[in-house]
Short mmCIF file of C-alpha atoms and ligand atoms in Angstrom, two decimals:
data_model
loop_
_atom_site.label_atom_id
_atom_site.label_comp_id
_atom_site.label_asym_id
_atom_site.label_seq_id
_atom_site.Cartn_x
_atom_site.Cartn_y
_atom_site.Cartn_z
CA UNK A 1337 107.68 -71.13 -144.50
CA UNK A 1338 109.45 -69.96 -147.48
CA UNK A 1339 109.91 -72.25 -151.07
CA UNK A 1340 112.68 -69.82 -151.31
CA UNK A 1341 115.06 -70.82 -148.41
CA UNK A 1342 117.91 -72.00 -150.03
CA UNK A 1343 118.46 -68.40 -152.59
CA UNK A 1344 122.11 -67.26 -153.14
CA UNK A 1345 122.39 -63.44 -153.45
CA UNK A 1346 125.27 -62.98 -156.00
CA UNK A 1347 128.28 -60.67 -155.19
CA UNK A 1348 125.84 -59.46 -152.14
CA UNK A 1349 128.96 -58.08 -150.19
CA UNK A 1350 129.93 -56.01 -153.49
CA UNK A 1351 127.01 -55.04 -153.90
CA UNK A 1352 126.17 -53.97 -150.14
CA UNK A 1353 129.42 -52.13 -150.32
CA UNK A 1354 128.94 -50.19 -153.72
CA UNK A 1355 125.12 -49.40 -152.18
CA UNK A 1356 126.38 -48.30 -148.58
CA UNK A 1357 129.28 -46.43 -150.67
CA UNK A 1358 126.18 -44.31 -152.01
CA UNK A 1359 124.56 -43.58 -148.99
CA UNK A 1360 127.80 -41.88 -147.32
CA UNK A 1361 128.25 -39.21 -150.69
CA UNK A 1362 124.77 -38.70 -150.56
CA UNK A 1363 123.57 -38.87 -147.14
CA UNK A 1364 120.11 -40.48 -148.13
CA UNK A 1365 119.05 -43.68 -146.54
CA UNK A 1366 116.49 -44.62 -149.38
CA UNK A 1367 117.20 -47.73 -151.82
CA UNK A 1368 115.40 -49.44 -154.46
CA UNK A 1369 116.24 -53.24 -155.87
CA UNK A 1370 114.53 -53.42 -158.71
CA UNK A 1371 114.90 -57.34 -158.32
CA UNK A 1372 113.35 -58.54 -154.99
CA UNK A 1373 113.35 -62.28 -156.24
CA UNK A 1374 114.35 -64.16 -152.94
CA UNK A 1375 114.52 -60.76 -150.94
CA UNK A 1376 118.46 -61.49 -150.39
CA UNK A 1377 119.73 -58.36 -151.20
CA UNK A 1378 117.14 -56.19 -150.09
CA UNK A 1379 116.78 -57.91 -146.56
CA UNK A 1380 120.58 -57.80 -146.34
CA UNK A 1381 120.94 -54.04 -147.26
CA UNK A 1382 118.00 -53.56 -144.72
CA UNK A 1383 119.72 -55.09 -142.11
CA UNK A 1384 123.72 -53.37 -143.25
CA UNK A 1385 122.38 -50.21 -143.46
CA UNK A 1386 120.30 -48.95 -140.15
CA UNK A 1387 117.45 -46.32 -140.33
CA UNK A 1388 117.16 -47.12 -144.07
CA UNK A 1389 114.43 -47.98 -146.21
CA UNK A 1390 114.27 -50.05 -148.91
CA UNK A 1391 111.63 -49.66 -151.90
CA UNK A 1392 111.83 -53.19 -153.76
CA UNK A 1393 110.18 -54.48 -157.03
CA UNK A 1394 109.26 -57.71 -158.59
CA UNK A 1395 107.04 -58.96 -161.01
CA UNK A 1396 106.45 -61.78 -160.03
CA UNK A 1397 103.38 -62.99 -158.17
CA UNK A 1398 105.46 -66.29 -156.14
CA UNK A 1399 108.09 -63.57 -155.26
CA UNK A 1400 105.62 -61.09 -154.25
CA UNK A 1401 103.65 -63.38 -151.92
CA UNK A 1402 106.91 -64.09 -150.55
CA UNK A 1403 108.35 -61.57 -150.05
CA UNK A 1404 105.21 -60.70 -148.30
CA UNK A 1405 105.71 -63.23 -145.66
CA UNK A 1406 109.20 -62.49 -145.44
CA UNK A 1407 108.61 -58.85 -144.29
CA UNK A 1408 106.17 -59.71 -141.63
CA UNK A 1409 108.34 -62.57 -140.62
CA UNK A 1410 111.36 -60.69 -139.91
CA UNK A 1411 109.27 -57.62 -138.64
CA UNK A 1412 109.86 -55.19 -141.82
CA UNK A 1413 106.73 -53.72 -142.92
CA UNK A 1414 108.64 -50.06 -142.17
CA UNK A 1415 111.91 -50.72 -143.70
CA UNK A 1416 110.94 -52.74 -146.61
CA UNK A 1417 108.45 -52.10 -149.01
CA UNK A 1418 107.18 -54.29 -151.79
CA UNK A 1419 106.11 -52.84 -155.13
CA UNK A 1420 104.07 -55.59 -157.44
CA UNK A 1421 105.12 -53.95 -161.19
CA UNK A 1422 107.64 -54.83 -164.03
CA UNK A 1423 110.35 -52.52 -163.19
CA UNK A 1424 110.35 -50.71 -166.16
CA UNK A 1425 106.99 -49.04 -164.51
CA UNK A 1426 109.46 -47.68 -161.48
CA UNK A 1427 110.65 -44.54 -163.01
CA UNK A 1428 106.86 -43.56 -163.68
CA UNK A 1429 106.10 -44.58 -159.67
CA UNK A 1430 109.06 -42.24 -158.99
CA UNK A 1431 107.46 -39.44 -160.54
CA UNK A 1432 104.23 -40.00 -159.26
CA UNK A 1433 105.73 -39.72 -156.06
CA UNK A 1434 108.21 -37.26 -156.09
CA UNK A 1435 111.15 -39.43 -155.50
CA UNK A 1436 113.19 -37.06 -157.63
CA UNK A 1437 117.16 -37.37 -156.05
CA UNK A 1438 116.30 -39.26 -153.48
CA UNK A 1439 118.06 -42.83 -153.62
CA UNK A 1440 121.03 -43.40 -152.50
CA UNK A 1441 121.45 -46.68 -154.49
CA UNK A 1442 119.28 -48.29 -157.18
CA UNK A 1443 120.26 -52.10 -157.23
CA UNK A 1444 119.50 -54.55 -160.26
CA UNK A 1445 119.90 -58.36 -159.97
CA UNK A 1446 118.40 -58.99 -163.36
CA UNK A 1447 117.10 -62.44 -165.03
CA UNK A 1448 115.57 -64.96 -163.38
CA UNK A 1449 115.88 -66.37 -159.70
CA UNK A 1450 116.75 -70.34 -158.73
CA UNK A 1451 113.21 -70.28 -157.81
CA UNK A 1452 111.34 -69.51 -161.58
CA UNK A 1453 114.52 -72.01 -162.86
CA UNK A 1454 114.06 -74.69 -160.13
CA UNK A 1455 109.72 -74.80 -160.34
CA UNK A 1456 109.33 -77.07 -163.06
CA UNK A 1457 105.84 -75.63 -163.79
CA UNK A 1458 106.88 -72.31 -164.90
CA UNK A 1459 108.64 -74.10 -167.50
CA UNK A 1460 112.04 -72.03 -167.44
CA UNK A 1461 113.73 -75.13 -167.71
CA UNK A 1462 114.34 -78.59 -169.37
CA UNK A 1463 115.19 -80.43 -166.72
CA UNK A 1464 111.44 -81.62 -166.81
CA UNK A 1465 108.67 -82.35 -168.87
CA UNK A 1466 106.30 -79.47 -168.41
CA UNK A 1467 104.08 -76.45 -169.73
CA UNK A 1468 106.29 -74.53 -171.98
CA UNK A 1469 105.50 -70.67 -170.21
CA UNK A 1470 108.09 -68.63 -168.95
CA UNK A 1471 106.58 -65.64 -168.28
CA UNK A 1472 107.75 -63.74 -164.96
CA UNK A 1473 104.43 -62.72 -164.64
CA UNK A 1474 102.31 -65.46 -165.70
CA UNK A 1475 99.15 -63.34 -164.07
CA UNK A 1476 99.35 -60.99 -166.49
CA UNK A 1477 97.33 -62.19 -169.41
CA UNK A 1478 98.45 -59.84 -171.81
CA UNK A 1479 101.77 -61.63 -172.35
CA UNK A 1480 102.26 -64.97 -174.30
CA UNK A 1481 103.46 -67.53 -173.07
CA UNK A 1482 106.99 -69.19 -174.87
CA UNK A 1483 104.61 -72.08 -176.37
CA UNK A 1484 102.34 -68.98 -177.73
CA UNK A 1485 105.26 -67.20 -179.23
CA UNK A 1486 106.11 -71.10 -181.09
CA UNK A 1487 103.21 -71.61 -182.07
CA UNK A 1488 101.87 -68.19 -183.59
CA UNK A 1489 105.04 -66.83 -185.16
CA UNK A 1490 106.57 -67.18 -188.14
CA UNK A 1491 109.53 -69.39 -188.99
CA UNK A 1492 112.38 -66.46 -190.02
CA UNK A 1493 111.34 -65.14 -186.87
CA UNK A 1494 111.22 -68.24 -184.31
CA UNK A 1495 115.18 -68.50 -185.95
CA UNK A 1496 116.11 -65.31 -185.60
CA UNK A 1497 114.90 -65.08 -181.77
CA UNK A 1498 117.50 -67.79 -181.25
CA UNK A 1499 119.84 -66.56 -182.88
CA UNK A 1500 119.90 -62.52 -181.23
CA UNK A 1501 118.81 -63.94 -178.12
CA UNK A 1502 120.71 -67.47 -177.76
CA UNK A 1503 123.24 -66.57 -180.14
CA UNK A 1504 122.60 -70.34 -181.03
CA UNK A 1505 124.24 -71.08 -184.43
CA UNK A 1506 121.54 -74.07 -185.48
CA UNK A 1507 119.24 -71.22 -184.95
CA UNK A 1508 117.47 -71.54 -188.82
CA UNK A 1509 117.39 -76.11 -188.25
CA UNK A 1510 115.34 -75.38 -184.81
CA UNK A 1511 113.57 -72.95 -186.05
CA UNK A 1512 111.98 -75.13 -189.36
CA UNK A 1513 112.23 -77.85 -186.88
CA UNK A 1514 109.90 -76.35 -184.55
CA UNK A 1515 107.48 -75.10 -187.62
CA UNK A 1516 107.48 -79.00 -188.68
CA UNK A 1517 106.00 -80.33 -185.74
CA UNK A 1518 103.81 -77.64 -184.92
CA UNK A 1519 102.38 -78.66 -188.15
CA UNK A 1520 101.19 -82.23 -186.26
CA UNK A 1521 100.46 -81.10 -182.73
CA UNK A 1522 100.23 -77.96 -181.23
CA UNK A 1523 103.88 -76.95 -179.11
CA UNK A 1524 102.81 -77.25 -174.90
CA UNK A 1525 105.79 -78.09 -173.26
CA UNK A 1526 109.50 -78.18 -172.90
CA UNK A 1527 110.23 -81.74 -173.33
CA UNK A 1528 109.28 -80.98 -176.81
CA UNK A 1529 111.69 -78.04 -177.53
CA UNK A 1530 114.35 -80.10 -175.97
CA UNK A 1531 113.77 -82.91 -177.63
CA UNK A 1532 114.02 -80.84 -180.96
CA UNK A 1533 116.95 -79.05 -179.68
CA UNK A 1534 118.39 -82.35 -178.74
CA UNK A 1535 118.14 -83.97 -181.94
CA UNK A 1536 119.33 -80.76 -184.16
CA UNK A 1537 122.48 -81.36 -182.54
CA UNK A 1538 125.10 -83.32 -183.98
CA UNK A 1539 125.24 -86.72 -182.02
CA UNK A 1540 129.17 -85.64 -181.10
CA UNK A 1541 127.84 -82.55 -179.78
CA UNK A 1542 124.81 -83.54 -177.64
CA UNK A 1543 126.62 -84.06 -174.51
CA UNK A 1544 128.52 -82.03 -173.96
CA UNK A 1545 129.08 -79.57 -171.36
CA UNK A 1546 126.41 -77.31 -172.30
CA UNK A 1547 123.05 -79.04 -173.65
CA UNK A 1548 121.77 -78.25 -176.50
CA UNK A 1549 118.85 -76.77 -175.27
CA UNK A 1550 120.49 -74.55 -172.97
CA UNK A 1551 120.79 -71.50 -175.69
CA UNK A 1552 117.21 -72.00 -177.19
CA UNK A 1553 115.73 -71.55 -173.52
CA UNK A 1554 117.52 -68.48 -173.05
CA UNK A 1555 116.30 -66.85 -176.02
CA UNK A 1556 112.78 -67.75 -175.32
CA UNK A 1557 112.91 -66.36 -171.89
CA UNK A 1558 114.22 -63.68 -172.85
CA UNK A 1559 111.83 -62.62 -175.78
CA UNK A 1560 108.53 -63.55 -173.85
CA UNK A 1561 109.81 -61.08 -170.96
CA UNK A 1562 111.24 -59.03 -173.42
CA UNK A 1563 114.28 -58.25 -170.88
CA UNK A 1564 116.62 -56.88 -172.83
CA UNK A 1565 114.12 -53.79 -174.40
CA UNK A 1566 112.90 -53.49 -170.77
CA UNK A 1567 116.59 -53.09 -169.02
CA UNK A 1568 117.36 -51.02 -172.29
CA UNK A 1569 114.29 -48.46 -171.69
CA UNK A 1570 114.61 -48.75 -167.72
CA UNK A 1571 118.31 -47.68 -167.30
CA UNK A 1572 118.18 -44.12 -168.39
CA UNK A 1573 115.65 -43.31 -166.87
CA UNK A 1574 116.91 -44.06 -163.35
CA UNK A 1575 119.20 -40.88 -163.23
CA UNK A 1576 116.96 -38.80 -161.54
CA UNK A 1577 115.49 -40.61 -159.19
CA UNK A 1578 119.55 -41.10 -157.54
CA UNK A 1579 120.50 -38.49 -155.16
CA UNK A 1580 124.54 -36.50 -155.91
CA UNK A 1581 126.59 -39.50 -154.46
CA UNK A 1582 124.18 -41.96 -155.52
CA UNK A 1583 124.78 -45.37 -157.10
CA UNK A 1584 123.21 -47.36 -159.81
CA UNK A 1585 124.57 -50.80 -159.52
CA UNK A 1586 123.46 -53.53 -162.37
CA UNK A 1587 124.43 -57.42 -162.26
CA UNK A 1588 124.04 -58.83 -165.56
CA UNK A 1589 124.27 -62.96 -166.65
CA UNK A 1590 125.40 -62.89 -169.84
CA UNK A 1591 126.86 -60.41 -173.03
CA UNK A 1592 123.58 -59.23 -174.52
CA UNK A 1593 122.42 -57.78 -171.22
CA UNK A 1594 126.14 -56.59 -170.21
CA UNK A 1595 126.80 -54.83 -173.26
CA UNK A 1596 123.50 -52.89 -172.81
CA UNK A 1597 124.57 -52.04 -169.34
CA UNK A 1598 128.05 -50.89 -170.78
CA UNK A 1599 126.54 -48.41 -173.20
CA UNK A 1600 124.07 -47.34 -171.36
CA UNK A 1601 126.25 -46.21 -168.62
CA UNK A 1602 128.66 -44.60 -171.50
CA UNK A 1603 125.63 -42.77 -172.77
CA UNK A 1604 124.48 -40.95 -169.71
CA UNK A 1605 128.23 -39.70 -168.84
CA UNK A 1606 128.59 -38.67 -172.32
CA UNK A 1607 125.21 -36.66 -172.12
CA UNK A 1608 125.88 -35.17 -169.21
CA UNK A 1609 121.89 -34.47 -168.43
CA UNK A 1610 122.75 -35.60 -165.09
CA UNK A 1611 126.78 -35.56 -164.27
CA UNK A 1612 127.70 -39.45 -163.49
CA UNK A 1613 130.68 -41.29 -162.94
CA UNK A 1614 131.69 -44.83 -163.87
CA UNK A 1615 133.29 -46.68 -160.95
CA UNK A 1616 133.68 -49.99 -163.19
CA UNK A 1617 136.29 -49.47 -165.85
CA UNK A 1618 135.81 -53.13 -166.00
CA UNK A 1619 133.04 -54.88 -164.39
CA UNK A 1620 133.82 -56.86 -161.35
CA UNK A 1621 133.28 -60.80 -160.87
CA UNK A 1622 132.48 -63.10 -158.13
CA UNK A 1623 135.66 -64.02 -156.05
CA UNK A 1624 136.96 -67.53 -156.24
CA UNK A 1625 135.26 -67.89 -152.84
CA UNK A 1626 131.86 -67.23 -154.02
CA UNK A 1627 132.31 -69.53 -156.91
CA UNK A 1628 133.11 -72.78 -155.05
CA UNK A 1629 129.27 -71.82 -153.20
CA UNK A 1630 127.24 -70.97 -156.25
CA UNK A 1631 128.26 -71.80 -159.95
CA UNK A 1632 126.02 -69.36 -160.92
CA UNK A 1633 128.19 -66.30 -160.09
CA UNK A 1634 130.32 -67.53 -162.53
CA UNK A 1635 128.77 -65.51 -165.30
CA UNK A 1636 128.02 -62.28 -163.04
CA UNK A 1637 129.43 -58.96 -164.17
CA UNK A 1638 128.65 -55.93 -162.00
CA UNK A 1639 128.96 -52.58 -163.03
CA UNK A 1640 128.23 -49.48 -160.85
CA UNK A 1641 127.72 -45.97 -162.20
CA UNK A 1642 127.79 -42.76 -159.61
CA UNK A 1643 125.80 -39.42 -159.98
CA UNK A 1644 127.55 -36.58 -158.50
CA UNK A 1645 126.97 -32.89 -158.45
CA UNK A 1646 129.12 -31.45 -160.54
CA UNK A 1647 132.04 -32.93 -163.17
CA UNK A 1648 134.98 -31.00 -161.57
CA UNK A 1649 137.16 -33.00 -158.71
CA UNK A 1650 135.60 -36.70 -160.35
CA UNK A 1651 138.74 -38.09 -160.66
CA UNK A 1652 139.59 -37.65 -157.42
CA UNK A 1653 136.24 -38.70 -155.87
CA UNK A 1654 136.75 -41.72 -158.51
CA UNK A 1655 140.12 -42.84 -157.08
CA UNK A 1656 138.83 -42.73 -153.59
CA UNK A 1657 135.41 -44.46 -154.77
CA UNK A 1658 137.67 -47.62 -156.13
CA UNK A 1659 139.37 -48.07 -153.57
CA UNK A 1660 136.66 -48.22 -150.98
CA UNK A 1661 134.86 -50.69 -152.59
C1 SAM B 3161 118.08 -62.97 -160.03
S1 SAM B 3161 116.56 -62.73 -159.24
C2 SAM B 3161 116.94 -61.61 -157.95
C3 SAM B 3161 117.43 -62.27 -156.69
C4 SAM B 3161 117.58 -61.30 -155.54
N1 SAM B 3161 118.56 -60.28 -155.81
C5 SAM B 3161 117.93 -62.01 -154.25
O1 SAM B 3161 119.05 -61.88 -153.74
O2 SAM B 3161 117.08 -62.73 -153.72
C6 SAM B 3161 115.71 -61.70 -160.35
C7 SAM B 3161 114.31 -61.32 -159.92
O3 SAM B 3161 113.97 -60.17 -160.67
C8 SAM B 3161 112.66 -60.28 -161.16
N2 SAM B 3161 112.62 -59.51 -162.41
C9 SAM B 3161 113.32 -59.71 -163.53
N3 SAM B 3161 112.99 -58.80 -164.46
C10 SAM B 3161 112.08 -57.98 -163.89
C11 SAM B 3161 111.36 -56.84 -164.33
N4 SAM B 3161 111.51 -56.35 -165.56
N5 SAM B 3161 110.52 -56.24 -163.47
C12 SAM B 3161 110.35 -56.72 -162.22
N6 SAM B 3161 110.98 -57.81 -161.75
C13 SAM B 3161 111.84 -58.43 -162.57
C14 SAM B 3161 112.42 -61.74 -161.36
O4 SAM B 3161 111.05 -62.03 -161.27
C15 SAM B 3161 113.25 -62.36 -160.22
O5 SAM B 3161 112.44 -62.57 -159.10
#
């Protein structure tokens, strides 16, 4: 039934604990994952979690007919509810209504799921030769594609995508590289970034253990979602939407998104507009057991933040809090 059968939910029992940690301080039973993509966490919290209900985004249309099924299928339609919108729209849906202190967890899975990578046609990847989109939401017509963004902008800023986004060093070659052939033929498809990619490389360098595309496609993905502005905008705005006891857990896949996560989470304790708690000094990382099942987890770094009522007693309630989880 599903395309999306053989999903791996990263650090799902670290997650389910941090999430089930926030329903016991708060005594809610409402959750959001702002990431539906395979349903994996959601479904799993679901089913930890009795009596709960889960609110769950995604903006993507394959994930959202999905998902669909997947609720009927496993008899859900109370439990688990399905909210079509980028999630940078949640916070306004919370207002409109009235979810003010009401979650007891708030879960982000962020970037994109083995599905978008693994459908050649959505053109996340370079395994293939094939339409050069990317968007998450390739219904919405508003958003260029990755072949729009190559073939409208200008060179200094093609490079300097790759470079804040990829942090890839040839960023200025692939960029005039990309500029030169768009001169000839209009840019469609992947085969042609990683062919130019490919061939900016130095011959000693193109095989090795990453390729040299690898960088260039994470920069475009990136800037035609424009993730990192929307996980930058979301984040503070979550705080009142989590009940006292609350968590806000965030898995991030690589340093750009991480380091956003960090401050962030520094900010709102610092500001103290709603009293919060770090649980993650550091973040916390797949086990060695997860990694031999999914490679992927390799890069995951989860970080959990806690609302409470008031500042006094935290460090208590923060030794206890690490040592559940
Ligand atoms: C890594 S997958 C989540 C996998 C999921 N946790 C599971 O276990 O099945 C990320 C999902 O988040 C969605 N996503 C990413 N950014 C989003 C955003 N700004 N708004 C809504 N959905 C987003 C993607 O479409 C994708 O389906």
């Amino acid at each position: 039934m599903s395309e999306y059968l053989g999903h791996f939910s990263v650090m799902l029992s670290e997650c389910l604990d941090a999430l089930e940690l926030g329903a016991r301080a708060s005594g809610s039973m409402v959750f959001a994952d702002l990431t539906f993509g395979a349903g994996g966490h959601t479904f799993a919290l679901s089913d930890r979690v009795s009596g709960s209900t889960v609110f769950s985004t995604d903006q993507d249309p394959d994930a959202l007919r999905n998902g669909e099924k997947m609720i009927l299928a496993r008899g859900k339609s109370e439990a688990v509810r399905l909210l079509p919108m980028n999630f940078q729209d949640f916070p306004d849906w919370c207002e409109r209504h009235q979810m003010h202190g009401k979650f007891a967890g708030i879960l982000m899975d962020l970037g994109v799921s083995s599905h978008q990578f693994d459908k050649m046609e959505r053109g996340f990847s370079f395994r293939a030769d094939a339409p050069l989109d990317m968007r998450m939401n390739y219904e919405d017509r508003s958003t260029g594609t990755a072949a729009d963004l190559l073939n409208e902008l200008p060179e200094k800023e093609i490079a300097d995508i790759l470079f804040a986004y990829g942090e890839e060093r040839l960023s200025r070659k692939i960029a005039a590289r990309i500029v030169e052939l768009r001169q000839r033929e209009k840019i469609a498809t992947t085969g042609q970034i990683e062919d130019i990619c490919f061939h900016a490389y130095p011959p000693k360098d193109r095989h090795g253990k990453t390729h040299p595309a690898t960088r260039t496609f994470q920069a475009l993905r990136i800037a035609v979602n424009a993730e990192l502005t929307v996980l930058e905008n979301t984040l503070p705005k979550l705080l009142p939407f989590l009940s006292d006891g609350g968590v806000l857990a965030v898995i991030s896949f690589h340093s750009l998104e991480d380091r956003i996560v960090k401050h962030t989470f520094k900010e709102i304790v610092e500001k103290k507009d709603f009293p919060a708690i770090i649980l993650t000094k550091k973040p916390l990382t797949a086990t060695e057991e997860e990694l031999s099942q999914n490679s992927r987890s390799r890069s995951a770094k989860l970080r959990l933040l806690q609302r409470v009522s008031q500042l006094g007693g935290v460090d208590g309630v923060k030794k206890k809090r690490h040592s559940e989880i």
